[in-house]
CSV table of C-alpha atoms and ligand atoms in Angstrom, one decimal:
chain,number,residue,atom,x,y,z
O,188,MET,CA,-53.9,-32.2,27.9
O,189,LYS,CA,-56.9,-32.0,30.3
O,190,ASN,CA,-59.3,-29.0,30.0
O,191,GLY,CA,-58.6,-27.9,33.6
O,192,MET,CA,-54.8,-27.7,32.8
O,193,LYS,CA,-55.5,-25.8,29.6
O,194,LYS,CA,-57.7,-23.2,31.5
O,195,LEU,CA,-54.9,-22.8,34.1
O,196,ILE,CA,-52.2,-22.2,31.5
O,197,ALA,CA,-54.5,-19.8,29.6
O,198,LEU,CA,-55.2,-17.9,32.8
O,199,LEU,CA,-51.5,-17.7,33.6
O,200,LEU,CA,-50.8,-16.4,30.1
O,201,VAL,CA,-53.5,-13.7,30.5
O,202,VAL,CA,-52.1,-12.7,33.9
O,203,SER,CA,-48.6,-12.5,32.6
O,204,PHE,CA,-49.7,-10.6,29.5
O,205,LEU,CA,-51.5,-8.0,31.7
O,206,SER,CA,-48.6,-7.6,34.0
O,207,ALA,CA,-46.2,-7.1,31.0
O,208,CYS,CA,-48.4,-4.4,29.5
O,209,GLY,CA,-46.1,-1.7,30.7
O,210,LYS,CA,-48.4,-0.8,33.6
O,211,LYS,CA,-46.6,1.3,36.2
O,212,PRO,CA,-45.1,-1.1,38.8
O,213,GLU,CA,-47.2,-1.7,41.8
O,214,PRO,CA,-45.9,0.2,44.9
O,215,THR,CA,-44.3,-3.0,46.0
O,216,ALA,CA,-41.9,-2.9,43.1
O,217,LYS,CA,-38.3,-2.5,44.2
O,218,PRO,CA,-35.6,-0.5,42.4
O,219,THR,CA,-32.7,-2.3,40.8
O,220,GLU,CA,-29.1,-1.4,41.8
O,221,VAL,CA,-27.0,-0.7,38.8
O,222,THR,CA,-23.4,0.2,39.4
O,223,GLU,CA,-21.7,-1.1,36.3
O,224,THR,CA,-22.7,-0.9,32.7
O,225,PRO,CA,-21.7,-3.7,30.3
O,226,ALA,CA,-18.7,-2.7,28.3
O,227,PRO,CA,-20.5,-0.8,25.5
O,228,THR,CA,-18.8,-1.2,22.2
O,229,GLU,CA,-19.7,0.1,18.8
O,230,GLU,CA,-20.4,-2.4,16.0
O,231,THR,CA,-17.3,-4.6,15.5
O,232,THR,CA,-16.5,-6.3,12.3
O,233,PRO,CA,-14.1,-9.2,11.9
O,234,ASP,CA,-10.6,-7.9,12.1
O,235,ALA,CA,-9.9,-7.4,8.4
O,236,THR,CA,-6.7,-5.5,9.2
O,237,PRO,CA,-3.8,-6.3,6.8
O,238,THR,CA,-0.5,-7.1,8.5
O,239,PRO,CA,1.5,-4.0,8.0
O,240,THR,CA,5.2,-3.8,7.9
O,241,THR,CA,6.8,-2.5,11.1
O,242,ALA,CA,10.3,-1.9,9.7
O,243,GLY,CA,12.1,1.1,11.3
O,244,ARG,CA,9.4,3.6,11.8
O,245,THR,CA,10.3,7.2,12.2
O,246,HIS,CA,8.1,10.1,13.3
O,247,SER,CA,7.9,13.6,12.0
O,248,ALA,CA,10.0,15.9,14.1
O,249,GLU,CA,7.4,18.7,13.5
O,250,ILE,CA,4.6,16.5,14.7
O,251,ASP,CA,6.6,15.4,17.7
O,252,ALA,CA,7.1,19.0,18.8
O,253,MET,CA,3.4,19.7,18.7
O,254,THR,CA,0.6,18.9,21.1
O,255,LEU,CA,-2.9,17.5,20.5
O,256,LYS,CA,-4.6,20.8,21.5
O,257,ASP,CA,-2.3,22.8,19.3
O,258,ARG,CA,-2.8,20.5,16.3
O,259,TYR,CA,-6.5,20.9,16.4
O,260,LYS,CA,-6.8,24.4,17.8
O,261,ASP,CA,-8.7,25.5,14.7
O,262,SER,CA,-11.0,22.5,14.6
O,263,PHE,CA,-12.2,21.3,17.9
O,264,LYS,CA,-11.3,21.0,21.6
O,265,ILE,CA,-9.3,17.9,22.6
O,266,GLY,CA,-10.4,16.4,25.9
O,267,VAL,CA,-9.6,13.5,28.2
O,268,ALA,CA,-11.5,11.6,30.8
O,269,LEU,CA,-9.8,11.7,34.2
O,270,PRO,CA,-10.3,10.0,37.5
O,271,ALA,CA,-10.5,12.5,40.3
O,272,ASN,CA,-7.2,11.4,41.9
O,273,THR,CA,-5.4,12.7,38.7
O,274,PHE,CA,-5.2,16.2,40.2
O,275,ARG,CA,-3.0,15.0,43.0
O,276,VAL,CA,-0.5,13.4,40.6
O,277,SER,CA,1.8,15.9,38.9
O,278,MET,CA,3.0,13.4,36.3
O,279,ARG,CA,-0.5,13.2,35.1
O,280,THR,CA,-1.5,16.9,35.4
O,281,GLU,CA,1.6,18.0,33.5
O,282,VAL,CA,0.6,15.8,30.5
O,283,VAL,CA,-3.1,17.0,30.8
O,284,LYS,CA,-2.0,20.7,30.8
O,285,GLU,CA,0.3,20.1,27.9
O,286,GLN,CA,-1.9,18.1,25.6
O,287,PHE,CA,-5.5,18.9,26.3
O,288,ASN,CA,-7.9,21.9,26.6
O,289,SER,CA,-10.9,20.0,28.0
O,290,PHE,CA,-11.6,17.2,30.4
O,291,THR,CA,-14.4,15.0,31.7
O,292,PHE,CA,-14.7,13.5,35.2
O,293,GLU,CA,-14.6,9.8,34.5
O,294,ASN,CA,-16.9,9.1,37.5
O,295,GLU,CA,-17.0,11.9,40.0
O,296,MET,CA,-19.7,13.9,38.4
O,297,LYS,CA,-22.1,11.0,38.2
O,298,PRO,CA,-25.1,10.8,40.6
O,299,ASP,CA,-23.6,8.0,42.8
O,300,SER,CA,-20.7,10.3,43.5
O,301,LEU,CA,-22.6,13.6,44.1
O,302,LEU,CA,-25.6,12.3,46.0
O,303,ASN,CA,-25.0,12.5,49.8
O,304,ARG,CA,-26.7,9.3,51.0
O,305,ASP,CA,-26.4,9.9,54.8
O,306,ALA,CA,-27.6,13.5,54.7
O,307,THR,CA,-30.5,12.7,52.3
O,308,GLN,CA,-31.7,9.8,54.4
O,309,LYS,CA,-31.3,11.5,57.8
O,310,GLY,CA,-33.1,14.5,56.4
O,311,TYR,CA,-36.1,12.5,55.3
O,312,PRO,CA,-39.0,13.5,55.0
O,313,GLU,CA,-37.9,17.1,54.5
O,314,THR,CA,-35.6,15.9,51.8
O,315,ASN,CA,-38.3,13.9,50.1
O,316,THR,CA,-38.1,16.0,46.9
O,317,GLU,CA,-34.8,17.8,47.7
O,318,PRO,CA,-31.9,15.2,47.9
O,319,VAL,CA,-28.7,16.5,49.6
O,320,LEU,CA,-25.6,16.6,47.3
O,321,ASN,CA,-21.9,16.8,48.2
O,322,PHE,CA,-19.6,18.5,45.7
O,323,GLY,CA,-16.3,17.7,47.5
O,324,GLY,CA,-15.3,15.1,44.9
O,325,ILE,CA,-15.3,17.5,42.0
O,326,LYS,CA,-13.8,20.7,43.5
O,327,SER,CA,-10.1,19.8,42.9
O,328,GLY,CA,-10.9,19.0,39.2
O,329,LEU,CA,-12.9,22.2,38.7
O,330,GLU,CA,-10.2,24.3,40.4
O,331,PHE,CA,-7.6,22.6,38.1
O,332,ALA,CA,-9.6,23.4,35.0
O,333,LYS,CA,-10.2,27.0,36.1
O,334,GLU,CA,-6.5,27.6,36.9
O,335,ASN,CA,-5.3,26.0,33.6
O,336,GLY,CA,-7.9,27.2,31.2
O,337,LEU,CA,-9.5,23.9,30.4
O,338,GLY,CA,-13.2,23.4,29.6
O,339,VAL,CA,-15.2,20.7,31.3
O,340,ARG,CA,-17.8,18.3,29.9
O,341,GLY,CA,-20.4,17.6,32.6
O,342,HIS,CA,-20.9,13.9,32.7
O,343,THR,CA,-23.7,13.0,33.5
O,344,LEU,CA,-27.0,14.3,35.0
O,345,CYS,CA,-29.4,11.5,34.3
O,346,TRP,CA,-28.3,7.9,33.7
O,347,TYR,CA,-29.8,4.5,34.6
O,348,SER,CA,-26.3,3.4,35.8
O,349,GLN,CA,-24.2,4.7,38.7
O,350,THR,CA,-27.3,6.2,40.3
O,351,PRO,CA,-28.0,4.5,43.6
O,352,ALA,CA,-31.2,2.5,44.0
O,353,TRP,CA,-32.1,4.2,47.3
O,354,PHE,CA,-32.5,7.4,45.4
O,355,PHE,CA,-35.7,6.0,43.8
O,356,THR,CA,-37.5,4.6,46.9
O,357,VAL,CA,-40.3,6.2,48.9
O,358,ASP,CA,-38.1,7.0,51.9
O,359,TYR,CA,-34.6,6.8,50.4
O,360,GLN,CA,-34.1,3.4,52.1
O,361,ALA,CA,-32.6,0.7,50.0
O,362,GLY,CA,-35.2,-2.1,49.7
O,363,SER,CA,-38.2,0.2,50.1
O,364,PRO,CA,-40.8,0.4,47.3
O,365,LEU,CA,-40.3,2.8,44.4
O,366,CYS,CA,-41.5,6.3,44.9
O,367,SER,CA,-44.3,7.9,42.8
O,368,ARG,CA,-43.8,9.5,39.4
O,369,GLU,CA,-44.5,12.9,40.8
O,370,VAL,CA,-42.0,12.6,43.6
O,371,MET,CA,-39.3,11.2,41.2
O,372,ILE,CA,-39.9,14.1,38.8
O,373,ALA,CA,-39.4,16.5,41.6
O,374,ARG,CA,-36.2,14.7,42.7
O,375,LEU,CA,-34.9,14.8,39.2
O,376,GLU,CA,-35.6,18.6,38.9
O,377,SER,CA,-33.9,19.2,42.3
O,378,TYR,CA,-30.8,17.1,41.4
O,379,ILE,CA,-30.3,18.9,38.0
O,380,LYS,CA,-30.9,22.3,39.5
O,381,GLN,CA,-28.4,21.8,42.3
O,382,VAL,CA,-25.7,20.4,40.1
O,383,MET,CA,-26.0,23.0,37.4
O,384,THR,CA,-26.4,25.9,39.9
O,385,TYR,CA,-23.3,24.8,41.9
O,386,CYS,CA,-21.1,24.7,38.8
O,387,GLN,CA,-22.5,27.9,37.2
O,388,GLU,CA,-22.3,29.9,40.4
O,389,ASN,CA,-18.8,28.7,41.5
O,390,TYR,CA,-17.2,28.0,38.1
O,391,PRO,CA,-19.0,30.3,35.7
O,392,GLY,CA,-18.5,29.3,32.0
O,393,LEU,CA,-16.3,26.3,32.9
O,394,ILE,CA,-18.7,23.6,31.8
O,395,TYR,CA,-19.3,23.9,28.0
O,396,ALA,CA,-21.4,20.8,27.6
O,397,TRP,CA,-23.7,18.7,29.8
O,398,ASP,CA,-24.5,15.0,29.1
O,399,VAL,CA,-28.0,15.6,30.3
O,400,VAL,CA,-29.2,12.1,29.6
O,401,ASN,CA,-26.8,9.1,29.0
O,402,GLU,CA,-27.5,5.8,27.2
O,403,ALA,CA,-31.3,5.8,27.1
O,404,VAL,CA,-31.8,4.2,23.7
O,405,ASP,CA,-31.7,0.4,23.8
O,406,ILE,CA,-32.9,-1.1,20.5
O,407,GLY,CA,-33.9,-4.7,20.9
O,408,THR,CA,-34.4,-5.0,24.6
O,409,GLY,CA,-35.9,-1.5,25.3
O,410,ASP,CA,-39.6,-0.7,25.2
O,411,GLU,CA,-41.7,-0.6,22.1
O,412,ASN,CA,-40.1,2.7,21.2
O,413,GLY,CA,-36.5,1.5,21.9
O,414,ILE,CA,-36.2,3.4,25.2
O,415,ARG,CA,-34.1,1.5,27.8
O,416,LYS,CA,-36.3,-0.3,30.4
O,417,SER,CA,-33.9,-2.9,31.8
O,418,LYS,CA,-32.4,-1.8,35.2
O,419,ASN,CA,-33.6,1.7,34.4
O,420,ASN,CA,-35.1,3.1,37.6
O,421,TRP,CA,-35.9,6.4,35.9
O,422,TYR,CA,-38.2,4.5,33.5
O,423,ALA,CA,-39.6,2.4,36.4
O,424,THR,CA,-40.6,5.5,38.3
O,425,ILE,CA,-41.3,8.3,35.9
O,426,GLY,CA,-41.8,6.4,32.6
O,427,PRO,CA,-40.2,6.9,29.2
O,428,ASP,CA,-40.7,10.6,29.3
O,429,TYR,CA,-38.0,11.0,31.9
O,430,ILE,CA,-35.8,11.9,29.0
O,431,GLU,CA,-38.0,14.9,28.2
O,432,PHE,CA,-38.2,16.0,31.8
O,433,ALA,CA,-34.4,15.8,32.3
O,434,PHE,CA,-33.8,18.1,29.3
O,435,ALA,CA,-36.6,20.5,30.2
O,436,PHE,CA,-35.0,20.9,33.7
O,437,ALA,CA,-31.5,21.3,32.3
O,438,ARG,CA,-32.7,24.0,29.9
O,439,LYS,CA,-34.6,25.7,32.8
O,440,TYR,CA,-31.6,25.9,35.1
O,441,SER,CA,-28.9,26.5,32.5
O,442,ASP,CA,-27.3,29.9,32.3
O,443,GLY,CA,-26.8,29.4,28.6
O,444,THR,CA,-23.0,28.9,28.8
O,445,ALA,CA,-23.2,25.1,28.1
O,446,ASP,CA,-24.7,23.1,25.4
O,447,LEU,CA,-27.1,20.3,26.4
O,448,TYR,CA,-26.3,16.8,25.0
O,449,TYR,CA,-27.7,13.4,24.7
O,450,ASN,CA,-24.8,10.9,25.0
O,451,ASP,CA,-24.7,7.2,23.8
O,452,TYR,CA,-22.6,4.4,22.5
O,453,GLY,CA,-23.2,2.2,19.5
O,454,CYS,CA,-24.7,5.2,17.7
O,455,ALA,CA,-23.8,4.0,14.2
O,456,GLY,CA,-26.4,1.2,14.6
O,457,LYS,CA,-29.2,3.2,16.1
O,458,LYS,CA,-28.7,6.8,14.8
O,459,ALA,CA,-32.2,7.0,13.3
O,460,ASP,CA,-33.8,5.7,16.5
O,461,ILE,CA,-31.9,8.2,18.6
O,462,VAL,CA,-33.1,11.1,16.3
O,463,ARG,CA,-36.7,9.7,16.5
O,464,ILE,CA,-36.7,9.4,20.3
O,465,LEU,CA,-35.2,12.8,20.8
O,466,ALA,CA,-37.6,14.5,18.4
O,467,PRO,CA,-39.9,15.8,21.2
O,468,VAL,CA,-36.9,17.2,23.1
O,469,LYS,CA,-35.7,19.0,20.0
O,470,GLU,CA,-39.1,20.2,19.2
O,471,ALA,CA,-39.2,21.8,22.7
O,472,GLY,CA,-35.8,23.5,22.1
O,473,ASN,CA,-34.2,21.7,25.0
O,474,ILE,CA,-31.3,19.9,23.3
O,475,ASP,CA,-28.2,21.2,21.3
O,476,GLY,CA,-26.2,18.1,20.5
O,477,ILE,CA,-25.6,14.4,20.5
O,478,GLY,CA,-22.5,12.8,22.0
O,479,ILE,CA,-21.1,9.9,20.0
O,480,GLN,CA,-19.1,7.9,22.6
O,481,CYS,CA,-16.9,6.0,20.1
O,482,HIS,CA,-15.8,3.0,22.2
O,483,LEU,CA,-14.3,1.3,19.2
O,484,SER,CA,-12.0,-1.5,18.2
O,485,VAL,CA,-9.3,-1.7,15.5
O,486,GLY,CA,-11.7,-4.0,13.6
O,487,ASP,CA,-14.3,-1.2,13.2
O,488,ASN,CA,-14.6,0.9,10.1
O,489,MET,CA,-13.9,4.4,11.2
O,490,ARG,CA,-15.8,6.0,8.3
O,491,ASN,CA,-19.0,4.2,9.2
O,492,ALA,CA,-18.7,4.3,13.0
O,493,VAL,CA,-17.7,7.9,13.2
O,494,TYR,CA,-17.9,10.0,10.0
O,495,ARG,CA,-21.3,8.7,8.7
O,496,THR,CA,-22.8,8.9,12.2
O,497,ALA,CA,-21.6,12.4,12.9
O,498,LYS,CA,-22.9,13.5,9.5
O,499,TYR,CA,-26.3,12.0,10.1
O,500,PHE,CA,-26.7,13.8,13.3
O,501,THR,CA,-25.4,17.1,11.8
O,502,ASP,CA,-27.9,16.8,9.0
O,503,ALA,CA,-30.6,16.2,11.6
O,504,GLY,CA,-29.8,19.6,13.0
O,505,TYR,CA,-27.6,18.6,16.0
O,506,LYS,CA,-24.1,19.6,17.1
O,507,VAL,CA,-21.9,16.6,17.6
O,508,GLN,CA,-19.1,15.7,20.0
O,509,ILE,CA,-17.0,12.6,20.2
O,510,THR,CA,-17.2,12.1,24.0
O,511,GLU,CA,-15.5,8.8,25.0
O,512,LEU,CA,-13.1,7.8,22.3
O,513,ASP,CA,-10.9,4.7,22.7
O,514,ILE,CA,-9.9,2.2,20.0
O,515,GLY,CA,-9.1,-1.2,21.6
O,516,THR,CA,-6.9,-3.9,20.2
O,517,SER,CA,-6.8,-7.5,21.3
O,518,GLN,CA,-3.3,-7.9,19.9
O,519,LYS,CA,-0.1,-6.9,21.7
O,520,GLY,CA,3.3,-5.7,20.4
O,521,ASP,CA,4.7,-3.4,17.7
O,522,ARG,CA,2.4,-4.3,14.9
O,523,ALA,CA,-0.7,-3.9,17.0
O,524,ASP,CA,0.6,-0.5,18.1
O,525,LEU,CA,1.1,0.5,14.4
O,526,VAL,CA,-2.4,-0.7,13.3
O,527,GLN,CA,-4.0,1.2,16.2
O,528,GLY,CA,-2.1,4.3,15.1
O,529,MET,CA,-3.3,3.9,11.5
O,530,LYS,CA,-6.9,3.7,12.8
O,531,TYR,CA,-6.6,6.8,15.0
O,532,LYS,CA,-5.1,8.6,12.0
O,533,SER,CA,-8.0,7.8,9.7
O,534,LEU,CA,-10.6,8.8,12.4
O,535,PHE,CA,-9.0,12.2,13.0
O,536,GLN,CA,-8.5,12.7,9.3
O,537,PHE,CA,-12.2,12.1,8.6
O,538,ILE,CA,-13.5,14.3,11.3
O,539,GLU,CA,-11.0,17.2,10.7
O,540,GLU,CA,-11.7,17.2,7.0
O,541,ALA,CA,-15.5,16.9,7.5
O,542,LYS,CA,-15.4,19.7,10.1
O,543,ARG,CA,-13.4,22.0,7.8
O,544,ASN,CA,-15.7,21.4,4.8
O,545,GLY,CA,-18.8,21.9,7.0
O,546,GLU,CA,-20.1,18.3,6.7
O,547,ILE,CA,-20.1,17.7,10.5
O,548,ASN,CA,-20.7,20.3,13.2
O,549,ILE,CA,-18.2,19.0,15.8
O,550,ASP,CA,-16.5,21.1,18.4
O,551,SER,CA,-15.0,18.6,20.8
O,552,VAL,CA,-13.2,15.2,20.8
O,553,THR,CA,-12.6,13.5,24.1
O,554,VAL,CA,-10.5,10.4,24.7
O,555,TRP,CA,-11.8,8.2,27.5
O,556,GLY,CA,-8.6,8.0,29.6
O,557,LEU,CA,-5.1,9.4,29.8
O,558,TYR,CA,-3.1,6.2,29.4
O,559,ASP,CA,-3.7,2.5,28.9
O,560,THR,CA,-3.3,1.0,32.3
O,561,ILE,CA,-5.9,3.3,33.9
O,562,SER,CA,-8.4,2.8,31.1
O,563,TRP,CA,-11.7,0.9,31.8
O,564,ARG,CA,-10.6,-1.2,28.9
O,565,SER,CA,-6.9,-1.5,30.0
O,566,GLY,CA,-6.7,-5.1,28.6
O,567,GLU,CA,-7.1,-3.7,25.1
O,568,ASN,CA,-4.6,-0.8,25.4
O,569,PRO,CA,-7.1,1.6,23.7
O,570,LEU,CA,-5.6,5.0,24.4
O,571,LEU,CA,-3.0,7.5,23.1
O,572,PHE,CA,-0.4,7.1,25.9
O,573,ARG,CA,1.0,4.3,27.9
O,574,MET,CA,2.9,4.2,31.2
O,575,ASP,CA,6.5,3.3,30.6
O,576,GLY,CA,8.7,4.9,33.3
O,577,GLY,CA,6.5,7.9,32.6
O,578,ILE,CA,3.5,8.8,30.4
O,579,VAL,CA,4.7,8.0,26.9
O,580,LYS,CA,3.2,8.7,23.5
O,581,LYS,CA,2.1,5.7,21.5
O,582,GLU,CA,1.7,5.2,17.7
O,583,ALA,CA,-1.9,6.0,18.5
O,584,TRP,CA,-0.8,9.5,19.6
O,585,TYR,CA,1.1,10.0,16.3
O,586,GLY,CA,-1.8,8.7,14.4
O,587,ALA,CA,-4.2,11.0,16.1
O,588,MET,CA,-1.8,13.8,15.2
O,589,GLN,CA,-1.9,12.6,11.6
O,590,ASP,CA,1.8,12.0,11.4
O,591,PRO,CA,2.7,11.7,7.7
O,592,ASN,CA,4.9,8.7,8.4
O,593,ILE,CA,1.8,6.7,9.4
O,594,THR,CA,-0.6,5.6,6.7
O,595,SER,CA,-4.3,5.8,7.7
O,596,MET,CA,-6.5,2.7,7.7
O,597,GLU,CA,-10.3,3.1,7.4
F,1086,LIG,O1,-15.2,3.9,43.8
F,1086,LIG,C1,-15.3,2.5,43.9
F,1086,LIG,C2,-14.3,2.0,45.0
F,1086,LIG,O2,-14.6,2.6,46.2
F,1086,LIG,C3,-14.3,0.5,45.1
F,1086,LIG,O3,-13.3,0.0,46.0
F,1086,LIG,C4,-14.1,-0.1,43.7
F,1086,LIG,C5,-14.1,-1.6,43.6
F,1086,LIG,O4,-15.4,-2.0,43.8
F,1086,LIG,O5,-15.1,0.4,42.8
F,1086,LIG,C6,-15.0,1.8,42.6
F,1086,LIG,O6,-16.0,2.2,41.7
F,1086,LIG,C7,-15.8,1.9,40.4
F,1086,LIG,C8,-15.8,3.2,39.6
F,1086,LIG,O7,-15.6,2.9,38.2
F,1086,LIG,C9,-14.7,4.1,40.0
F,1086,LIG,O8,-13.4,3.5,39.8
F,1086,LIG,C10,-16.9,1.0,39.9
F,1086,LIG,O9,-16.8,-0.2,40.5
F,1086,LIG,C11,-16.8,0.8,38.4
F,1086,LIG,O10,-17.9,0.1,37.9
F,1086,LIG,C12,-16.7,2.2,37.7
F,1086,LIG,O11,-16.5,1.9,36.3
F,1086,LIG,C13,-16.8,3.1,35.5
F,1086,LIG,C14,-17.9,2.7,34.6
F,1086,LIG,O12,-18.2,3.8,33.7
F,1086,LIG,C15,-19.2,2.4,35.4
F,1086,LIG,O13,-20.3,2.2,34.5
F,1086,LIG,C16,-15.5,3.4,34.6
F,1086,LIG,O14,-14.5,3.8,35.5
F,1086,LIG,C17,-15.9,4.5,33.6
F,1086,LIG,O15,-14.8,4.6,32.7
F,1086,LIG,C18,-17.1,4.1,32.8
F,1086,LIG,O16,-17.5,5.1,32.0
F,1086,LIG,C19,-18.7,4.9,31.2
F,1086,LIG,C20,-19.3,6.3,31.0
F,1086,LIG,O17,-19.5,6.9,32.2
F,1086,LIG,C21,-20.5,6.2,30.1
F,1086,LIG,N1,-20.3,5.5,28.8
F,1086,LIG,C22,-19.6,4.1,29.0
F,1086,LIG,C23,-18.4,4.3,29.8
F,1086,LIG,C24,-17.7,2.9,30.0
F,1086,LIG,O18,-18.5,2.0,30.7
């Protein structure tokens, strides 16, 4: 190869190395729009599930007469993720009131739902560090919770996804350059202050946990410390310490009635990294717990994915919540139903037993959806209920209730 060519390649390599040295992006950098996250799943192992018999199953009449929230009233809250339109559908609200004592807005409490784009953009530059929010999308749900004695998990204050790209630009216009670190820190503080203050002033004590930061640990494709960089405009503007800023602001504006959580999926495979990355936040006293999402499949080992992870975080001094539980199955039919029920039973057995003997400090378990066809994983029928002329209990529900007629399967 000619010398000139070698010099050119060497120069290009040097240039590309410098540009990859994590330097803050030049002002011409543009934010990336992220609206959907890939379907996060915990570690999955080949489906080693034995083929169970499905001959004439019966359920315990005692269990059938109970509800999820009654069954676990001495152990932990039982919650459900709900789309906002739920509160207009009495068939859904009746089941929610009967079975659950907590809920999470599936989408409506995320930044892309609460940020008022028009008002923020029209108000610029006065809104430069004070974005305008609109709480209209969460009022009906918060009123429902207040009227029916349900607690609410606040999901989520700071996430790289479902947070519009315009929110990170110099003038709030899509396509403009990223704003400065200082401005973005101020916007983050204003956003967190406005959301927490609205809920605390209008619905005091209703929110019992905030997912302050969601899914910031990305081992493998994250930065040298495993913090998510890809499509993360928080990282691109503020830098990796956006995590610490978010928790510091949440603690600053909290009235103390809600615990502050870090929430993530795939925790079993990155639990030590999560604890390492959160260490400065814990040191500052700005975090109370870690949310284990638990987007699982029937091929997963429940003891490893849930019990061992929850114990690890408890031993590290954190409260724990299961925040987005669903157990998907690629199979259809009666046997698939039964296997799923067996997995739900083993999961609830482990966590109830570990809670009772003090091994895990868990106070809430939330399933990520009310019934299969409205699940984000509807193709895998991952939930406790299905729609069948009405909202109907599945084997998964009986498993979650630990029906003695269902054997558990780790
Ligand atoms: O609201 C729009 C609607 O106007 C539009 O017509 C429609 C079709 O484009 O999209 C609707 O927005 C969708 C939104 O759900 C509300 O239904 C988005 O496209 C869709 O991406 C979004 O999916 C949500 C997903 O987060 C986005 O990342 C799922 O419902 C929600 O279950 C899921 O939940 C996340 C947790 O927040 C964090 N942990 C992972 C979990 C699963 O991804």
